[in-house]
């Protein structure tokens, strides 16, 4: 089945008892048992709920994977993967990550004796040099949050395979419509489903997909043991959002392309970060591994400073200032003080997240209105 059809139909069929086209929402914490341990596949909703099963199946199908797991946040999903490690294990990680992921690695897992090496993932030799005998996991984001760097997933997968390392790709910025890391050799795909999968800024959720039965067993164990699982209503909302993912992503990509071109040609803009621009260093790799360059655009003003960014951000009307991304509405953010504030300034600057960097989540409004909003905000800077 084609992706667009999967978006609409993945995970469920009309409900057999009533014929309901949409799956019912199972508001239950527990399930009756005929005898101790004898039940119909569900015993307690932390371990499983039919509304979650439908969503997990749908997400797995969209990523071309066998096993799907949903969590009460993207960070819950990241934590579930990290809990497969033991003290003494080592992780090679991309140096441009969502601030919350970096914080969890450095402030929660490092003190439990897990080592991290943060690298740019820009060449085979750099990745090979970072690998240690104790390396168990490689964690990448692509495109990255917030500087939209692109990592060659296939290259990472080949290296990881050779060393027996599990490759995890945070696919939040691309969504399963634009990029499928499992098909490129990754072992686990991670999503903040809060973003494009949910699509309407009305829920917080995370997801993992894997084709590996053994890994899936460990992930399921951690999911049910830790219990960061989403409730049935959120699962329903996420499923409903996913049914229009293909339509939304098309509009996000189209609008973001126009926004990037507009910013590039504006005299007050110094630098535009968007993988769809031919001058973007990761453009060729993005063109190879993505089916569209995404809906996120970051940029810096000529007078690149926190004050100027702040002025621009208070001038926009349609692009509202808020954390998060991937919803139908356009958002603008200031990574240095918002999403990436927990990263030490010198690390942030070394990774290209300047004090003046502005990040846009380009929504699905009319592109003309969006460009007009940006234009007037820039004129008043
Ligand atoms: O917010 P949560 O659903 O827990 O997801 C965490 C997360 C993980 N990975 C990436 C790439 C992310 O962007 C996020 C969350 N990001 C934001 C809230 C943000 O504004 O960037």
Tab-separated table of C-alpha atoms and ligand atoms in Angstrom:
chain	number	residue	atom	x	y	z
A	1	UNK	CA	0.000	0.000	0.000
A	2	UNK	CA	1.122	3.541	-0.717
A	3	UNK	CA	2.004	5.886	2.161
A	4	UNK	CA	-1.042	8.149	1.750
A	5	UNK	CA	-3.374	5.141	1.927
A	6	UNK	CA	-1.511	3.888	4.995
A	7	UNK	CA	-1.965	7.249	6.721
A	8	UNK	CA	-5.726	6.847	6.396
A	9	UNK	CA	-6.067	3.108	7.043
A	10	UNK	CA	-3.048	1.848	9.022
A	11	UNK	CA	-3.618	0.131	12.346
A	12	UNK	CA	-7.300	-0.770	12.194
A	13	UNK	CA	-10.297	-1.926	10.180
A	14	UNK	CA	-13.966	-1.133	10.804
A	15	UNK	CA	-14.845	-2.334	14.297
A	16	UNK	CA	-16.406	-5.831	14.022
A	17	UNK	CA	-19.198	-5.552	16.651
A	18	UNK	CA	-20.889	-2.320	15.497
A	19	UNK	CA	-19.201	-1.563	12.178
A	20	UNK	CA	-17.861	1.746	13.535
A	21	UNK	CA	-15.429	3.153	10.976
A	22	UNK	CA	-13.260	4.726	13.677
A	23	UNK	CA	-11.931	2.504	16.471
A	24	UNK	CA	-13.614	2.920	19.862
A	25	UNK	CA	-11.687	4.619	22.665
A	26	UNK	CA	-11.174	2.157	25.515
A	27	UNK	CA	-11.374	4.128	28.726
A	28	UNK	CA	-10.392	1.337	31.056
A	29	UNK	CA	-7.490	0.701	33.375
A	30	UNK	CA	-8.170	-3.012	33.782
A	31	UNK	CA	-9.762	-6.043	32.101
A	32	UNK	CA	-11.813	-8.911	33.477
A	33	UNK	CA	-10.059	-12.276	33.630
A	34	UNK	CA	-11.884	-15.598	33.231
A	35	UNK	CA	-9.411	-17.246	35.607
A	36	UNK	CA	-6.114	-15.900	36.993
A	37	UNK	CA	-3.928	-15.124	33.972
A	38	UNK	CA	-6.679	-16.088	31.518
A	39	UNK	CA	-7.760	-13.034	29.516
A	40	UNK	CA	-8.274	-11.718	25.999
A	41	UNK	CA	-4.791	-10.261	25.539
A	42	UNK	CA	-5.117	-7.309	27.882
A	43	UNK	CA	-4.755	-7.395	31.673
A	44	UNK	CA	-3.830	-3.829	32.719
A	45	UNK	CA	-3.650	-0.630	30.645
A	46	UNK	CA	-0.062	0.277	31.550
A	47	UNK	CA	0.979	-2.896	29.719
A	48	UNK	CA	-1.559	-2.512	26.923
A	49	UNK	CA	-4.790	-0.811	25.899
A	50	UNK	CA	-6.596	-1.481	22.589
A	51	UNK	CA	-6.608	2.255	21.728
A	52	UNK	CA	-2.830	2.266	22.136
A	53	UNK	CA	-2.428	-0.977	20.179
A	54	UNK	CA	-4.178	0.575	17.161
A	55	UNK	CA	-1.890	3.613	17.286
A	56	UNK	CA	1.260	1.539	17.796
A	57	UNK	CA	0.350	-0.633	14.815
A	58	UNK	CA	-0.407	2.407	12.652
A	59	UNK	CA	2.877	4.105	13.518
A	60	UNK	CA	4.847	0.896	12.910
A	61	UNK	CA	3.176	0.462	9.498
A	62	UNK	CA	3.958	4.059	8.532
A	63	UNK	CA	7.623	3.533	9.408
A	64	UNK	CA	7.748	0.175	7.621
A	65	UNK	CA	8.424	-1.600	10.922
A	66	UNK	CA	7.097	-4.599	12.824
A	67	UNK	CA	6.908	-3.337	16.398
A	68	UNK	CA	5.568	0.021	17.586
A	69	UNK	CA	5.571	1.494	21.113
A	70	UNK	CA	3.925	4.704	22.277
A	71	UNK	CA	4.831	6.826	25.288
A	72	UNK	CA	3.386	9.731	27.209
A	73	UNK	CA	6.079	11.999	25.693
A	74	UNK	CA	8.934	11.936	23.226
A	75	UNK	CA	11.318	12.028	26.179
A	76	UNK	CA	9.600	8.931	27.576
A	77	UNK	CA	10.502	7.194	24.313
A	78	UNK	CA	14.139	8.373	24.478
A	79	UNK	CA	14.353	7.198	28.093
A	80	UNK	CA	12.972	3.770	27.159
A	81	UNK	CA	15.808	3.240	24.667
A	82	UNK	CA	18.482	4.461	27.083
A	83	UNK	CA	17.201	2.004	29.699
A	84	UNK	CA	18.326	-0.876	27.463
A	85	UNK	CA	21.921	0.113	28.386
A	86	UNK	CA	23.990	-0.819	31.427
A	87	UNK	CA	26.598	1.001	33.470
A	88	UNK	CA	29.854	1.112	31.526
A	89	UNK	CA	28.176	1.238	28.118
A	90	UNK	CA	29.057	4.009	25.699
A	91	UNK	CA	26.911	6.005	23.262
A	92	UNK	CA	28.021	7.894	20.161
A	93	UNK	CA	25.602	10.793	19.720
A	94	UNK	CA	25.051	13.553	17.216
A	95	UNK	CA	26.221	16.857	18.662
A	96	UNK	CA	23.139	18.788	17.513
A	97	UNK	CA	20.206	17.273	19.409
A	98	UNK	CA	16.976	18.509	20.917
A	99	UNK	CA	17.997	20.153	24.215
A	100	UNK	CA	15.878	17.757	26.275
A	101	UNK	CA	17.598	14.724	24.755
A	102	UNK	CA	21.017	16.233	25.463
A	103	UNK	CA	19.934	17.032	29.038
A	104	UNK	CA	18.709	13.467	29.644
A	105	UNK	CA	21.973	12.037	28.299
A	106	UNK	CA	24.283	14.359	30.210
A	107	UNK	CA	22.389	14.963	33.451
A	108	UNK	CA	20.561	11.671	34.018
A	109	UNK	CA	22.455	8.873	32.259
A	110	UNK	CA	26.044	10.080	32.530
A	111	UNK	CA	25.803	9.934	36.324
A	112	UNK	CA	24.602	6.319	36.054
A	113	UNK	CA	27.919	5.484	34.415
A	114	UNK	CA	26.978	5.615	30.746
A	115	UNK	CA	29.515	7.434	28.580
A	116	UNK	CA	28.671	9.746	25.673
A	117	UNK	CA	30.744	11.090	22.786
A	118	UNK	CA	29.104	13.932	20.892
A	119	UNK	CA	30.253	14.245	17.294
A	120	UNK	CA	29.106	15.928	14.080
A	121	UNK	CA	28.496	12.576	12.303
A	122	UNK	CA	29.762	14.194	9.125
A	123	UNK	CA	32.217	11.521	7.940
A	124	UNK	CA	32.893	7.802	8.265
A	125	UNK	CA	36.332	8.456	9.746
A	126	UNK	CA	34.929	10.748	12.459
A	127	UNK	CA	32.287	8.167	13.423
A	128	UNK	CA	34.792	5.289	13.389
A	129	UNK	CA	37.165	7.297	15.597
A	130	UNK	CA	34.417	7.907	18.185
A	131	UNK	CA	33.529	4.232	18.533
A	132	UNK	CA	34.907	2.469	21.606
A	133	UNK	CA	34.861	-1.237	22.519
A	134	UNK	CA	31.982	-0.431	24.917
A	135	UNK	CA	29.891	1.488	22.358
A	136	UNK	CA	26.397	-0.026	22.279
A	137	UNK	CA	24.284	2.737	20.788
A	138	UNK	CA	24.499	5.487	18.206
A	139	UNK	CA	21.898	8.264	18.504
A	140	UNK	CA	21.255	10.669	15.663
A	141	UNK	CA	18.676	13.231	14.653
A	142	UNK	CA	18.251	14.198	11.018
A	143	UNK	CA	17.402	16.887	10.107
A	144	UNK	CA	18.593	18.211	13.446
A	145	UNK	CA	16.864	20.491	15.881
A	146	UNK	CA	17.396	23.434	15.418
A	147	UNK	CA	20.138	23.897	12.805
A	148	UNK	CA	18.711	21.409	10.288
A	149	UNK	CA	21.959	19.507	9.804
A	150	UNK	CA	21.573	16.332	7.762
A	151	UNK	CA	23.202	13.024	8.705
A	152	UNK	CA	23.708	10.194	6.214
A	153	UNK	CA	21.594	7.442	7.809
A	154	UNK	CA	22.797	4.707	5.473
A	155	UNK	CA	26.440	5.500	6.211
A	156	UNK	CA	25.809	5.431	9.980
A	157	UNK	CA	23.881	2.152	9.621
A	158	UNK	CA	26.716	0.475	7.712
A	159	UNK	CA	29.266	1.484	10.341
A	160	UNK	CA	26.972	0.484	13.226
A	161	UNK	CA	26.256	-2.882	11.634
A	162	UNK	CA	29.961	-3.596	11.277
A	163	UNK	CA	30.518	-2.882	14.993
A	164	UNK	CA	27.307	-4.451	16.325
A	165	UNK	CA	25.984	-1.063	17.504
A	166	UNK	CA	22.271	-0.237	17.673
A	167	UNK	CA	21.482	2.805	15.516
A	168	UNK	CA	18.602	5.001	16.712
A	169	UNK	CA	17.270	7.784	14.488
A	170	UNK	CA	15.098	10.542	15.932
A	171	UNK	CA	12.861	11.053	12.885
A	172	UNK	CA	10.711	13.782	14.454
A	173	UNK	CA	11.670	16.575	12.028
A	174	UNK	CA	11.115	14.502	8.880
A	175	UNK	CA	8.078	12.428	9.893
A	176	UNK	CA	7.489	8.993	8.334
A	177	UNK	CA	6.133	10.683	5.202
A	178	UNK	CA	9.513	12.129	4.274
A	179	UNK	CA	12.011	9.638	5.691
A	180	UNK	CA	12.019	5.999	6.813
A	181	UNK	CA	15.246	5.236	8.712
A	182	UNK	CA	14.526	1.488	9.135
A	183	UNK	CA	14.634	1.073	5.353
A	184	UNK	CA	18.077	2.730	5.414
A	185	UNK	CA	19.406	0.279	8.012
A	186	UNK	CA	18.556	1.912	11.357
A	187	UNK	CA	17.505	-0.405	14.207
A	188	UNK	CA	15.094	1.916	16.036
A	189	UNK	CA	13.149	4.969	14.870
A	190	UNK	CA	12.088	7.468	17.495
A	191	UNK	CA	9.418	10.167	17.229
A	192	UNK	CA	8.203	13.001	19.344
A	193	UNK	CA	4.628	12.324	18.204
A	194	UNK	CA	3.753	15.658	19.819
A	195	UNK	CA	4.942	17.145	16.515
A	196	UNK	CA	4.028	16.127	12.939
A	197	UNK	CA	2.418	12.768	13.786
A	198	UNK	CA	-0.098	14.348	16.176
A	199	UNK	CA	-0.049	17.440	14.000
A	200	UNK	CA	-2.434	19.707	15.923
A	201	UNK	CA	-0.474	20.852	19.018
A	202	UNK	CA	-3.041	19.226	21.287
A	203	UNK	CA	-1.094	16.339	22.829
A	204	UNK	CA	2.307	15.214	24.112
A	205	UNK	CA	3.425	11.767	22.978
A	206	UNK	CA	6.421	9.719	21.900
A	207	UNK	CA	6.946	6.679	19.732
A	208	UNK	CA	9.476	3.975	18.894
A	209	UNK	CA	9.465	1.527	15.987
A	210	UNK	CA	11.780	-1.420	15.396
A	211	UNK	CA	12.003	-4.483	13.191
A	212	UNK	CA	14.254	-6.313	15.604
A	213	UNK	CA	12.335	-8.836	17.748
A	214	UNK	CA	14.936	-8.908	20.525
A	215	UNK	CA	15.197	-5.138	20.771
A	216	UNK	CA	11.397	-4.897	20.686
A	217	UNK	CA	11.181	-7.288	23.623
A	218	UNK	CA	13.534	-5.079	25.654
A	219	UNK	CA	11.633	-1.932	24.667
A	220	UNK	CA	8.299	-3.475	25.636
A	221	UNK	CA	9.737	-4.559	28.972
A	222	UNK	CA	10.961	-1.015	29.686
A	223	UNK	CA	7.706	0.538	28.461
A	224	UNK	CA	5.520	-1.486	30.785
A	225	UNK	CA	7.983	-1.445	33.682
A	226	UNK	CA	8.578	2.315	33.637
A	227	UNK	CA	4.998	3.107	32.731
A	228	UNK	CA	5.402	6.308	30.683
A	229	UNK	CA	2.468	5.230	28.544
A	230	UNK	CA	-0.178	7.475	26.940
A	231	UNK	CA	-3.851	7.407	27.836
A	232	UNK	CA	-6.515	6.194	25.386
A	233	UNK	CA	-7.864	9.652	24.482
A	234	UNK	CA	-4.418	10.894	23.478
A	235	UNK	CA	-3.940	7.723	21.432
A	236	UNK	CA	-7.194	8.438	19.631
A	237	UNK	CA	-6.202	12.066	18.958
A	238	UNK	CA	-2.806	10.988	17.613
A	239	UNK	CA	-4.414	8.403	15.329
A	240	UNK	CA	-6.835	11.025	14.039
A	241	UNK	CA	-3.924	13.375	13.393
A	242	UNK	CA	-1.972	10.716	11.526
A	243	UNK	CA	-4.830	10.217	9.071
A	244	UNK	CA	-3.962	13.569	7.453
A	245	UNK	CA	-0.173	13.380	7.839
A	246	UNK	CA	0.360	13.014	4.069
A	247	UNK	CA	-1.742	16.113	3.294
A	248	UNK	CA	-0.198	18.189	6.041
A	249	UNK	CA	3.402	17.276	5.192
A	250	UNK	CA	2.862	18.285	1.570
A	251	UNK	CA	1.671	21.719	2.687
A	252	UNK	CA	4.432	22.083	5.328
A	253	UNK	CA	7.133	21.249	2.757
A	254	UNK	CA	5.694	23.588	0.112
A	255	UNK	CA	5.334	26.504	2.520
A	256	UNK	CA	8.742	25.949	4.152
A	257	UNK	CA	10.412	25.972	0.724
A	258	UNK	CA	8.813	29.353	-0.010
A	259	UNK	CA	9.723	30.725	3.423
A	260	UNK	CA	13.362	29.607	3.003
A	261	UNK	CA	13.628	31.245	-0.439
A	262	UNK	CA	11.998	34.434	0.858
A	263	UNK	CA	14.370	34.683	3.815
A	264	UNK	CA	17.376	33.919	1.615
A	265	UNK	CA	16.584	36.895	-0.598
A	266	UNK	CA	15.801	39.311	2.251
A	267	UNK	CA	18.469	41.990	2.843
A	268	UNK	CA	18.141	41.792	6.649
A	269	UNK	CA	18.760	38.031	6.770
A	270	UNK	CA	22.337	36.761	7.035
A	271	UNK	CA	21.931	32.988	7.008
A	272	UNK	CA	19.148	30.502	6.259
A	273	UNK	CA	19.211	26.873	7.400
A	274	UNK	CA	16.971	24.644	5.255
A	275	UNK	CA	18.032	21.311	3.717
A	276	UNK	CA	16.083	22.136	0.543
A	277	UNK	CA	18.442	24.971	-0.375
A	278	UNK	CA	21.114	23.845	-2.836
A	279	UNK	CA	23.804	25.648	-0.799
A	280	UNK	CA	22.885	23.705	2.394
A	281	UNK	CA	25.861	21.397	3.151
A	282	UNK	CA	23.530	18.406	3.629
A	283	UNK	CA	21.367	19.090	0.568
A	284	UNK	CA	22.645	16.139	-1.495
A	285	UNK	CA	22.218	13.647	1.353
A	286	UNK	CA	18.773	15.056	2.160
A	287	UNK	CA	17.777	14.703	-1.510
A	288	UNK	CA	18.968	11.069	-1.390
A	289	UNK	CA	17.269	9.976	1.830
A	290	UNK	CA	14.214	12.255	2.135
A	291	UNK	CA	11.103	12.668	0.021
A	292	UNK	CA	10.826	16.397	0.721
A	293	UNK	CA	12.904	18.750	2.830
A	294	UNK	CA	10.574	19.244	5.769
A	295	UNK	CA	8.673	22.106	7.340
A	296	UNK	CA	11.355	23.582	9.624
A	297	UNK	CA	13.460	26.624	8.707
A	298	UNK	CA	16.001	28.386	10.937
A	299	UNK	CA	17.738	31.679	10.225
A	300	UNK	CA	19.921	34.447	11.576
A	301	UNK	CA	19.526	38.171	11.055
A	302	UNK	CA	22.429	40.276	9.704
A	303	UNK	CA	22.613	41.952	13.077
A	304	UNK	CA	22.771	38.559	14.808
A	305	UNK	CA	22.033	39.011	18.499
A	306	UNK	CA	19.555	37.916	21.147
A	307	UNK	CA	18.033	41.428	21.201
A	308	UNK	CA	17.417	41.448	17.436
A	309	UNK	CA	15.935	37.942	17.543
A	310	UNK	CA	13.719	39.040	20.394
A	311	UNK	CA	12.559	42.097	18.436
A	312	UNK	CA	11.756	39.971	15.378
A	313	UNK	CA	9.886	37.432	17.510
A	314	UNK	CA	7.740	40.096	19.107
A	315	UNK	CA	6.924	41.558	15.665
A	316	UNK	CA	5.335	38.460	14.090
A	317	UNK	CA	1.580	37.952	14.236
A	318	UNK	CA	0.854	34.623	12.501
A	319	UNK	CA	4.095	32.976	13.643
A	320	UNK	CA	3.381	32.873	17.377
A	321	UNK	CA	6.272	32.560	19.805
A	322	UNK	CA	6.097	29.096	21.346
A	323	UNK	CA	8.061	25.931	21.972
A	324	UNK	CA	7.246	22.852	19.878
A	325	UNK	CA	6.702	22.377	16.162
A	326	UNK	CA	4.891	20.294	13.582
A	327	UNK	CA	1.357	21.498	14.226
A	328	UNK	CA	-0.883	22.996	11.539
A	329	UNK	CA	-0.182	26.503	12.858
A	330	UNK	CA	3.084	28.356	12.290
A	331	UNK	CA	5.310	28.822	15.329
A	332	UNK	CA	8.519	30.729	15.930
A	333	UNK	CA	11.039	30.076	18.668
A	334	UNK	CA	14.365	31.197	20.088
A	335	UNK	CA	16.361	27.975	20.683
A	336	UNK	CA	19.071	29.606	22.841
A	337	UNK	CA	16.588	30.640	25.534
A	338	UNK	CA	13.848	28.078	24.936
A	339	UNK	CA	14.275	24.538	23.545
A	340	UNK	CA	18.077	24.447	23.923
A	341	UNK	CA	18.495	26.518	27.093
A	342	UNK	CA	19.718	23.487	29.058
A	343	UNK	CA	22.775	23.151	26.813
A	344	UNK	CA	25.809	25.078	28.158
A	345	UNK	CA	26.336	28.237	26.068
A	346	UNK	CA	29.816	27.261	24.841
A	347	UNK	CA	28.535	23.842	23.665
A	348	UNK	CA	25.537	25.512	22.032
A	349	UNK	CA	27.712	28.034	20.198
A	350	UNK	CA	30.171	25.345	19.087
A	351	UNK	CA	27.252	23.466	17.516
A	352	UNK	CA	26.045	26.524	15.617
A	353	UNK	CA	23.145	27.528	17.873
A	354	UNK	CA	23.925	31.225	18.151
A	355	UNK	CA	22.226	33.619	20.576
A	356	UNK	CA	20.351	35.160	17.655
A	357	UNK	CA	19.199	31.980	15.911
A	358	UNK	CA	15.460	31.940	15.136
A	359	UNK	CA	13.585	28.703	14.403
A	360	UNK	CA	10.356	28.576	12.412
A	361	UNK	CA	7.888	25.722	12.317
A	362	UNK	CA	6.149	26.574	9.071
A	363	UNK	CA	2.468	25.690	9.260
A	364	UNK	CA	-0.116	24.921	6.613
A	365	UNK	CA	-1.639	28.407	6.332
A	366	UNK	CA	-1.613	30.263	3.005
A	367	UNK	CA	2.039	30.885	2.054
A	368	UNK	CA	1.278	34.469	0.995
A	369	UNK	CA	0.024	35.325	4.482
A	370	UNK	CA	3.075	33.712	6.064
A	371	UNK	CA	5.505	35.635	3.852
A	372	UNK	CA	3.649	38.868	4.541
A	373	UNK	CA	3.923	38.234	8.295
A	374	UNK	CA	7.681	37.570	8.047
A	375	UNK	CA	8.181	40.572	5.787
A	376	UNK	CA	6.477	43.005	8.117
A	377	UNK	CA	8.287	41.549	11.154
A	378	UNK	CA	11.626	42.017	9.351
A	379	UNK	CA	10.787	45.546	8.231
A	380	UNK	CA	10.168	46.513	11.849
A	381	UNK	CA	13.491	45.112	13.055
B	1	LIG	O1	8.465	17.092	23.869
B	1	LIG	P1	8.493	15.605	23.730
B	1	LIG	O2	7.288	15.053	23.069
B	1	LIG	O3	8.858	14.912	24.989
B	1	LIG	O4	9.657	15.264	22.660
B	1	LIG	C1	11.010	15.510	22.887
B	1	LIG	C2	11.721	15.747	21.564
B	1	LIG	C3	12.522	14.747	21.039
B	1	LIG	N1	13.144	14.887	19.848
B	1	LIG	C4	13.020	16.031	19.129
B	1	LIG	C5	13.734	16.157	17.830
B	1	LIG	C6	12.227	17.070	19.604
B	1	LIG	O5	12.122	18.183	18.853
B	1	LIG	C7	11.576	16.948	20.857
B	1	LIG	C8	10.763	18.055	21.444
B	1	LIG	N2	11.047	19.305	20.897
B	1	LIG	C9	10.474	20.493	21.274
B	1	LIG	C10	9.586	20.616	22.259
B	1	LIG	C11	10.932	21.665	20.514
B	1	LIG	O6	10.285	22.727	20.542
B	1	LIG	O7	11.957	21.544	19.828
